[in-house]
Short mmCIF file of C-alpha atoms in Angstrom, two decimals:
data_model
loop_
_atom_site.label_atom_id
_atom_site.label_comp_id
_atom_site.label_asym_id
_atom_site.label_seq_id
_atom_site.Cartn_x
_atom_site.Cartn_y
_atom_site.Cartn_z
CA MET L 384 96.87 56.18 37.89
CA LYS L 385 97.17 52.47 38.25
CA LYS L 386 94.77 50.21 36.50
CA ILE L 387 93.21 47.71 38.85
CA THR L 388 91.88 44.45 37.48
CA ILE L 389 89.35 42.62 39.57
CA LEU L 390 89.04 38.93 38.85
CA PHE L 391 85.75 37.26 39.66
CA ILE L 392 85.95 33.53 40.09
CA LEU L 393 82.73 31.58 39.75
CA ILE L 394 82.74 28.58 41.99
CA SER L 395 80.27 25.80 41.23
CA VAL L 396 78.98 24.03 44.30
CA THR L 397 77.22 20.69 44.10
CA TYR L 398 74.80 20.10 46.94
CA PHE L 399 74.71 16.67 48.53
CA SER L 400 71.85 15.76 50.82
CA GLN L 401 72.83 15.03 54.39
CA CYS L 402 69.64 13.01 54.93
CA PRO L 403 70.63 9.31 54.94
CA ASN L 404 69.06 6.71 52.70
CA PRO L 405 66.51 4.41 54.33
CA THR L 406 67.86 1.09 55.59
CA ILE L 407 65.40 -1.52 54.34
CA THR L 408 65.79 -5.02 55.80
CA SER L 409 62.77 -6.77 54.25
CA TRP L 410 60.21 -6.30 51.50
CA ALA L 411 57.39 -8.76 50.82
CA MET L 412 54.28 -8.77 48.68
CA THR L 413 50.95 -10.43 49.46
CA GLY L 414 47.85 -10.47 47.30
CA THR L 415 46.87 -6.92 48.28
CA THR L 416 49.76 -5.43 50.31
CA ALA L 417 53.42 -4.45 50.17
CA ASP L 418 54.96 -5.12 53.60
CA PHE L 419 58.39 -3.71 54.42
CA GLY L 420 60.74 -3.56 57.38
CA GLY L 421 63.84 -1.54 58.10
CA THR L 422 66.11 0.07 60.65
CA ASN L 423 64.67 3.28 62.09
CA ASP L 424 67.10 6.23 62.12
CA PRO L 425 66.45 9.02 64.67
CA SER L 426 67.64 11.65 62.18
CA ILE L 427 64.86 10.64 59.74
CA ILE L 428 61.42 12.02 60.61
CA SER L 429 59.48 10.18 57.88
CA TYR L 430 59.75 8.15 54.68
CA GLU L 431 58.05 8.69 51.33
CA ILE L 432 57.31 5.97 48.79
CA GLN L 433 56.12 6.67 45.27
CA TYR L 434 54.65 3.73 43.38
CA ASN L 435 52.83 3.01 40.14
CA GLU L 436 50.86 0.09 38.78
CA GLY L 437 51.99 -1.55 35.56
CA SER L 438 54.80 0.74 34.36
CA THR L 439 57.93 2.47 35.61
CA PHE L 440 58.20 6.24 36.10
CA THR L 441 60.54 9.07 37.07
CA PRO L 442 59.85 10.14 40.67
CA GLY L 443 59.48 13.80 41.49
CA THR L 444 57.91 16.49 43.65
CA PRO L 445 55.02 16.49 43.20
CA ALA L 446 54.57 12.90 42.06
CA PRO L 447 53.96 12.42 38.33
CA ALA L 448 50.36 12.09 37.19
CA GLY L 449 48.88 8.74 38.17
CA VAL L 450 51.72 7.85 40.55
CA GLN L 451 50.70 7.16 44.16
CA THR L 452 52.49 8.52 47.25
CA PHE L 453 52.66 6.75 50.61
CA THR L 454 54.25 8.42 53.66
CA PHE L 455 55.03 6.72 56.98
CA THR L 456 57.08 7.59 60.05
CA SER L 457 58.73 4.31 61.04
CA PHE L 458 59.36 0.70 60.09
CA PRO L 459 57.66 -1.74 59.77
CA SER L 460 54.85 -0.47 57.58
CA SER L 461 52.54 -1.61 54.78
CA ILE L 462 50.85 -0.28 51.67
CA THR L 463 47.36 -1.77 51.40
CA GLY L 464 44.66 -1.89 48.75
CA LEU L 465 46.81 -3.28 45.93
CA SER L 466 45.42 -5.55 43.21
CA VAL L 467 46.25 -9.26 43.21
CA ALA L 468 48.78 -10.70 40.73
CA THR L 469 49.75 -7.21 39.51
CA ASP L 470 53.10 -5.52 38.77
CA TYR L 471 54.01 -2.41 40.79
CA TYR L 472 57.06 -0.13 40.65
CA PHE L 473 58.37 1.39 43.92
CA THR L 474 60.98 3.92 44.99
CA ILE L 475 61.59 5.42 48.45
CA ARG L 476 63.36 8.37 50.08
CA SER L 477 64.02 9.69 53.58
CA ILE L 478 62.76 13.01 54.90
CA CYS L 479 64.84 14.74 57.58
CA ALA L 480 64.27 17.97 59.49
CA SER L 481 66.79 19.95 57.42
CA ASP L 482 66.49 18.37 53.98
CA THR L 483 65.14 15.47 51.93
CA GLY L 484 67.12 12.46 50.78
CA SER L 485 67.53 11.19 47.25
CA TRP L 486 65.20 8.61 45.74
CA TYR L 487 66.52 5.19 46.66
CA ASP L 488 66.03 1.84 44.96
CA SER L 489 67.96 -1.33 44.21
CA GLY L 490 70.83 -0.35 41.89
CA ASN L 491 69.71 3.30 41.90
CA ASN L 492 68.52 2.84 38.33
CA GLY L 493 64.84 3.62 38.74
CA PRO L 494 61.85 2.26 40.65
CA ASP L 495 62.01 -1.43 41.56
CA LEU L 496 59.51 -3.93 40.18
CA TRP L 497 57.52 -6.05 42.64
CA THR L 498 54.46 -8.20 41.91
CA THR L 499 51.57 -8.96 44.25
CA THR L 500 50.80 -12.61 44.75
CA ALA L 501 47.67 -14.40 43.67
CA ASP L 502 45.33 -14.36 46.64
CA CYS L 503 44.34 -18.00 46.24
CA PRO L 504 41.85 -19.55 48.69
CA ASP L 505 43.45 -21.95 51.17
CA ALA L 506 41.21 -22.03 54.25
CA ILE L 507 37.63 -22.42 55.41
CA PRO L 508 35.47 -20.65 54.36
CA TYR L 509 36.84 -21.58 50.93
CA PHE L 510 35.60 -19.85 47.79
CA ASN L 511 36.98 -20.24 44.27
CA ASP L 512 35.25 -18.30 41.50
CA PHE L 513 38.03 -19.01 38.96
CA GLU L 514 38.64 -15.28 38.49
CA THR L 515 42.41 -15.49 39.20
CA ILE L 516 44.24 -17.45 36.51
CA SER L 517 47.39 -17.71 38.64
CA CYS L 518 45.37 -19.82 41.11
CA TRP L 519 44.63 -22.37 38.38
CA PRO L 520 46.75 -25.53 38.89
CA PHE L 521 48.96 -26.48 35.95
CA GLY L 522 50.66 -29.82 35.39
CA PRO L 523 50.41 -33.23 37.05
CA PRO L 524 49.38 -34.38 39.55
CA TRP L 525 47.10 -31.36 39.90
CA HIS L 526 45.93 -31.25 36.30
CA THR L 527 45.87 -34.60 34.52
CA ASN L 528 44.15 -36.52 31.76
CA ASN L 529 43.61 -40.27 31.47
CA GLY L 530 41.40 -40.04 28.38
CA ASN L 531 41.98 -38.64 24.91
CA PRO L 532 45.46 -37.12 24.44
CA GLY L 533 45.50 -33.36 24.87
CA ASN L 534 42.02 -33.20 26.38
CA TYR L 535 42.18 -31.40 29.75
CA TRP L 536 40.13 -29.21 32.05
CA TYR L 537 40.65 -25.62 31.02
CA TYR L 538 40.20 -22.11 32.38
CA THR L 539 37.91 -20.00 30.21
CA ALA L 540 35.40 -17.14 30.13
CA ASP L 541 32.04 -16.45 28.52
CA ASN L 542 31.03 -13.33 26.58
CA THR L 543 30.14 -11.53 29.83
CA GLY L 544 33.68 -11.91 31.18
CA ASN L 545 32.71 -14.50 33.82
CA THR L 546 35.48 -17.10 34.19
CA PHE L 547 34.97 -20.77 35.03
CA ALA L 548 36.39 -24.28 34.56
CA GLY L 549 35.42 -26.31 31.51
CA SER L 550 35.97 -29.72 29.91
CA ASP L 551 34.90 -31.21 26.55
CA SER L 552 33.36 -34.52 25.47
CA TRP L 553 33.07 -33.35 21.86
CA THR L 554 34.84 -30.74 19.74
CA GLN L 555 34.44 -29.54 16.19
CA ASN L 556 37.98 -30.60 15.28
CA GLN L 557 38.15 -33.95 17.07
CA GLY L 558 34.56 -35.10 17.14
CA ALA L 559 33.52 -37.45 19.95
CA LEU L 560 35.89 -37.61 22.95
CA SER L 561 36.01 -39.94 25.94
CA PRO L 562 37.36 -37.68 28.68
CA ASP L 563 38.85 -38.70 31.99
CA CYS L 564 40.02 -35.25 33.03
CA TRP L 565 41.07 -34.27 36.56
CA VAL L 566 41.84 -30.93 38.18
CA VAL L 567 42.73 -30.71 41.90
CA PHE L 568 42.55 -27.65 44.17
CA GLY L 569 44.23 -27.26 47.54
CA PRO L 570 45.59 -27.71 50.08
CA ILE L 571 42.78 -26.29 52.21
CA ASP L 572 43.42 -25.83 55.92
CA MET L 573 40.95 -28.07 57.76
CA THR L 574 42.47 -27.73 61.23
CA GLY L 575 39.74 -28.20 63.83
CA ILE L 576 37.02 -28.74 61.20
CA THR L 577 35.29 -32.12 61.04
CA ASP L 578 32.00 -31.23 59.34
CA ALA L 579 31.66 -29.11 56.22
CA ASN L 580 29.52 -28.46 53.18
CA LEU L 581 30.94 -28.43 49.64
CA ALA L 582 28.90 -26.53 47.05
CA TRP L 583 29.34 -25.52 43.40
CA GLU L 584 27.55 -24.45 40.22
CA VAL L 585 27.46 -26.69 37.15
CA ARG L 586 25.96 -26.81 33.67
CA GLY L 587 26.00 -28.99 30.56
CA VAL L 588 26.13 -26.19 28.03
CA ASP L 589 24.26 -27.50 24.99
CA PRO L 590 20.63 -28.25 25.92
CA ALA L 591 20.47 -30.89 23.18
CA TRP L 592 23.71 -32.58 24.34
CA CYS L 593 23.95 -31.82 28.05
CA GLN L 594 24.18 -35.29 29.62
CA GLU L 595 27.72 -34.90 30.91
CA ASN L 596 28.94 -37.14 33.74
CA TYR L 597 31.21 -35.85 36.50
CA THR L 598 32.39 -36.59 40.03
CA ILE L 599 33.62 -34.22 42.74
CA TYR L 600 35.93 -35.73 45.35
CA PHE L 601 37.24 -34.42 48.66
CA GLY L 602 40.20 -36.03 50.41
CA ASN L 603 43.45 -35.54 52.29
CA ASP L 604 45.84 -36.22 49.37
CA TYR L 605 46.29 -34.50 46.01
CA ASN L 606 47.08 -37.75 44.15
CA ILE L 607 44.15 -38.86 42.02
CA SER L 608 44.58 -42.52 42.99
CA SER L 609 43.93 -41.53 46.60
CA LEU L 610 41.09 -39.13 45.78
CA GLU L 611 39.36 -41.74 43.62
CA ASN L 612 39.10 -43.98 46.70
CA SER L 613 37.87 -41.22 49.02
CA THR L 614 34.61 -41.79 50.86
CA TYR L 615 33.68 -38.13 50.24
CA PHE L 616 32.39 -37.71 46.69
CA PHE L 617 29.40 -36.67 44.61
CA ASN L 618 28.57 -38.10 41.18
CA GLU L 619 26.00 -36.88 38.67
CA THR L 620 24.99 -37.38 35.07
CA ILE L 621 23.26 -34.16 34.08
CA ALA L 622 19.66 -34.94 33.19
CA SER L 623 18.27 -33.94 29.82
CA GLY L 624 15.84 -31.10 30.43
CA GLY L 625 17.02 -30.71 34.04
CA ASP L 626 18.09 -27.54 35.85
CA ALA L 627 21.76 -28.00 34.82
CA CYS L 628 20.93 -28.66 31.16
CA GLY L 629 21.72 -25.62 29.01
CA SER L 630 23.15 -22.17 29.64
CA ASN L 631 21.76 -21.68 33.17
CA TRP L 632 23.87 -22.58 36.19
CA ALA L 633 22.52 -25.14 38.68
CA GLU L 634 23.58 -25.37 42.32
CA ARG L 635 24.80 -28.62 43.83
CA SER L 636 26.29 -29.58 47.22
CA PHE L 637 27.11 -32.46 49.51
CA ALA L 638 27.96 -32.77 53.20
CA ILE L 639 31.29 -33.88 54.64
CA SER L 640 31.06 -35.40 58.11
CA GLY L 641 33.67 -36.77 60.49
CA TYR L 642 36.70 -35.48 58.57
CA SER L 643 39.86 -36.03 60.63
CA HIS L 644 42.74 -34.48 58.67
CA ASN L 645 44.37 -31.04 58.84
CA GLU L 646 44.40 -30.57 55.05
CA GLY L 647 41.92 -31.24 52.28
CA TYR L 648 41.82 -31.24 48.48
CA ILE L 649 38.92 -30.80 46.05
CA ALA L 650 39.03 -32.65 42.73
CA LEU L 651 36.80 -32.22 39.67
CA ARG L 652 36.62 -35.23 37.36
CA HIS L 653 34.89 -35.30 33.96
CA HIS L 654 34.54 -38.94 32.90
CA GLY L 655 32.22 -41.78 31.90
CA VAL L 656 30.74 -39.87 28.96
CA SER L 657 31.32 -39.35 25.25
CA ASP L 658 29.94 -37.35 22.35
CA MET L 659 28.07 -34.66 24.31
CA PHE L 660 29.65 -31.18 24.29
CA GLN L 661 30.99 -29.22 27.29
CA ILE L 662 30.63 -29.19 31.07
CA HIS L 663 31.29 -26.01 33.07
CA PHE L 664 31.97 -25.45 36.80
CA ASP L 665 31.97 -22.24 38.80
CA ASN L 666 31.91 -20.90 42.37
CA LEU L 667 33.39 -23.79 44.34
CA GLU L 668 32.57 -23.08 47.97
CA MET L 669 33.31 -24.95 51.18
CA THR L 670 32.07 -23.91 54.61
CA SER L 671 32.15 -25.51 58.03
CA THR L 672 28.84 -26.70 59.44
CA VAL L 673 27.46 -26.81 62.98
CA SER L 674 24.72 -29.13 64.18
CA THR L 675 21.31 -27.71 65.16
CA SER L 676 21.87 -28.54 68.83
CA GLU L 677 25.21 -26.71 68.79
CA ILE L 678 23.65 -23.64 67.19
CA GLU L 679 20.90 -23.55 69.81
CA SER L 680 23.48 -23.63 72.60
CA ILE L 681 25.65 -20.88 71.11
CA ASP L 682 23.30 -17.92 71.69
CA MET L 683 25.06 -15.78 69.09
CA ASP L 684 23.74 -14.42 65.82
CA ILE L 685 24.93 -12.04 63.09
CA TYR L 686 22.83 -9.89 60.78
CA PRO L 687 22.16 -8.67 58.15
CA ASN L 688 23.72 -11.44 56.07
CA PRO L 689 24.63 -10.67 53.31
CA THR L 690 25.62 -7.18 54.42
CA ASN L 691 27.36 -4.15 52.95
CA ASN L 692 28.83 -1.71 55.48
CA VAL L 693 27.60 -2.84 58.92
CA LEU L 694 27.42 -6.25 60.62
CA ASN L 695 25.62 -6.71 63.95
CA ILE L 696 26.70 -9.35 66.48
CA LYS L 697 23.85 -10.27 68.81
CA SER L 698 25.13 -12.43 71.66
CA ASP L 699 24.36 -13.72 75.12
CA SER L 700 25.85 -11.80 78.06
CA LYS L 701 28.34 -14.59 78.76
CA TYR L 702 30.27 -13.60 75.61
CA ILE L 703 30.77 -9.96 76.64
CA GLY L 704 34.49 -9.31 76.99
CA ASN L 705 35.49 -11.93 74.41
CA ASN L 706 37.58 -10.99 71.39
CA TYR L 707 36.24 -11.52 67.89
CA TYR L 708 38.22 -12.01 64.68
CA VAL L 709 37.16 -11.64 61.04
CA PHE L 710 39.03 -13.79 58.49
CA ASP L 711 38.98 -13.27 54.73
CA ASN L 712 38.81 -16.09 52.19
CA SER L 713 42.59 -16.63 52.34
CA GLY L 714 42.52 -17.09 56.14
CA LYS L 715 44.04 -13.67 56.90
CA ILE L 716 42.69 -11.69 59.88
CA VAL L 717 41.25 -8.47 58.45
CA LEU L 718 39.30 -7.18 61.46
CA THR L 719 39.41 -7.76 65.21
CA GLY L 720 37.80 -6.27 68.29
CA LEU L 721 35.98 -6.85 71.56
CA ILE L 722 32.38 -7.92 72.19
CA THR L 723 31.32 -5.11 74.52
CA SER L 724 27.57 -5.65 74.88
CA ASN L 725 24.70 -7.86 73.79
CA LEU L 726 24.79 -5.99 70.48
CA THR L 727 28.19 -5.28 68.95
CA ILE L 728 28.31 -3.35 65.66
CA LEU L 729 31.12 -4.01 63.18
CA ASN L 730 32.02 -1.44 60.53
CA THR L 731 32.74 -3.46 57.36
CA GLU L 732 32.83 -0.62 54.83
CA ASN L 733 36.59 -1.03 54.27
CA LEU L 734 36.27 -4.74 53.45
CA SER L 735 35.95 -5.87 49.84
CA GLU L 736 33.06 -7.93 48.52
CA GLY L 737 33.43 -11.61 49.35
CA ILE L 738 32.97 -14.35 51.92
CA TYR L 739 34.26 -13.85 55.48
CA LEU L 740 34.37 -15.85 58.70
CA LEU L 741 33.62 -14.33 62.11
CA SER L 742 35.27 -16.26 64.93
CA SER L 743 35.18 -15.67 68.68
CA GLU L 744 37.55 -16.69 71.48
CA ASP L 745 35.22 -19.61 72.23
CA ASN L 746 35.76 -20.90 68.67
CA ILE L 747 32.24 -19.94 67.62
CA LYS L 748 32.25 -19.44 63.86
CA ARG L 749 29.81 -17.60 61.63
CA LYS L 750 30.14 -17.10 57.87
CA PHE L 751 28.92 -13.87 56.32
CA ILE L 752 28.99 -12.31 52.87
CA ILE L 753 29.64 -8.71 51.85
CA LEU L 754 27.79 -7.56 48.74
CA ARG L 755 27.58 -4.05 47.33
#
C-alpha cells in the first residue's frame, strides 16, 4: 500500500479596497465652517469625514468616543457649527457600493490639522465684545503708544470671565502715568451707508480715581494722524460720582452723518490724564440709521426684537414677492427667503445669539438681536 502525503499550502491574501480615494481640490476654514470641494466620482456613492476638536485620533468604525462623523454625497460640501479660532483634526474616506475606501489624509499619517478663523466683525451692523483675542489688533499702526514707554491698551478679563479693553493712568509698579494710548479696529465695510450710530460701554474703575479722559474717533484711514483730524469723534472726561465712575458700565454713543467712504475705522484713545487708575471699554457697536421720514415711508416692521426662535416681518403689500436676506455680524448671509404675505415668519432657532441685519431687495434694513 502506497503512502500518500497531502500537502496543504496556506496562502495569505491581502485585501485591497477597490473604492478610490476622494479627490479633494479645495479645503477652507471660516470662523464656524469647514468648506471643501472635490471631483465627484460616479463609482463613489458617499463620503465620510471623521473629525475631532483639539486633539488627533485614530479613525474607526464606529468612530472613537467624542469624534464626530459627517457624511455627504457629493462635492462641494460644508461642515457647520464649528467654534471660532479652534483646532480641528479631519480625515475622510470614500464609500462605494461594493466596499469602503481607506481613511485618507495629507501624507496618510493621521488626521490633518485645520484651524477655524477668528470671526472678527467687519461690516454693519458691527459688534465687538472683545471675546475673541485673535481679533485684537497687535502692533503699529493699529496698537500704538505716544505716552509712557510700555504703556498700551490691553485685552483683559474680570473675575466673571467678561473680556474688555483696558488702559492705565496709574499702576502699583510705575505710579502715575501720562498715557497717550491708541487701538484701532477695522476696516468696517461702509458701502452704501452714510448715517450710522456708534455706541459703547465705558467705566473708570476706581470710584475714588475715575476721572479718566478718552476720545473715540471714526474715520476712513487706520493711521492715527488721520484719525486724530477726523470730524467724527467723541471726547469725555469721566465725571466723579457719575454713571461711568466705578465698577458699573455706562452707555455712550454718538451719531455719524454724511459719511462718504466705503471703509471705516474705530479708534480708542486714552490721553490727557494722569494719576487716576484704569479705564475699561466693552461692547463696541455700530449700526446704520434711517431718518424718521424714511422709516414712515418704508411700511415694514419686525418683531419681537430681541427675539429667540421666531422673527415676524410685517410689511406693506407692495413688498410681497421680494427676497429678504439675513446677515450675521461678519456680513455673511445666514438666512434668505421670500416675503410671501403681509406677515412673513422667520424661523431663527438655528441662529446663534448675536446681532443680525435683515435686508430686503429694496435695500430696506432692520437690525435685530437674538437672545436666549
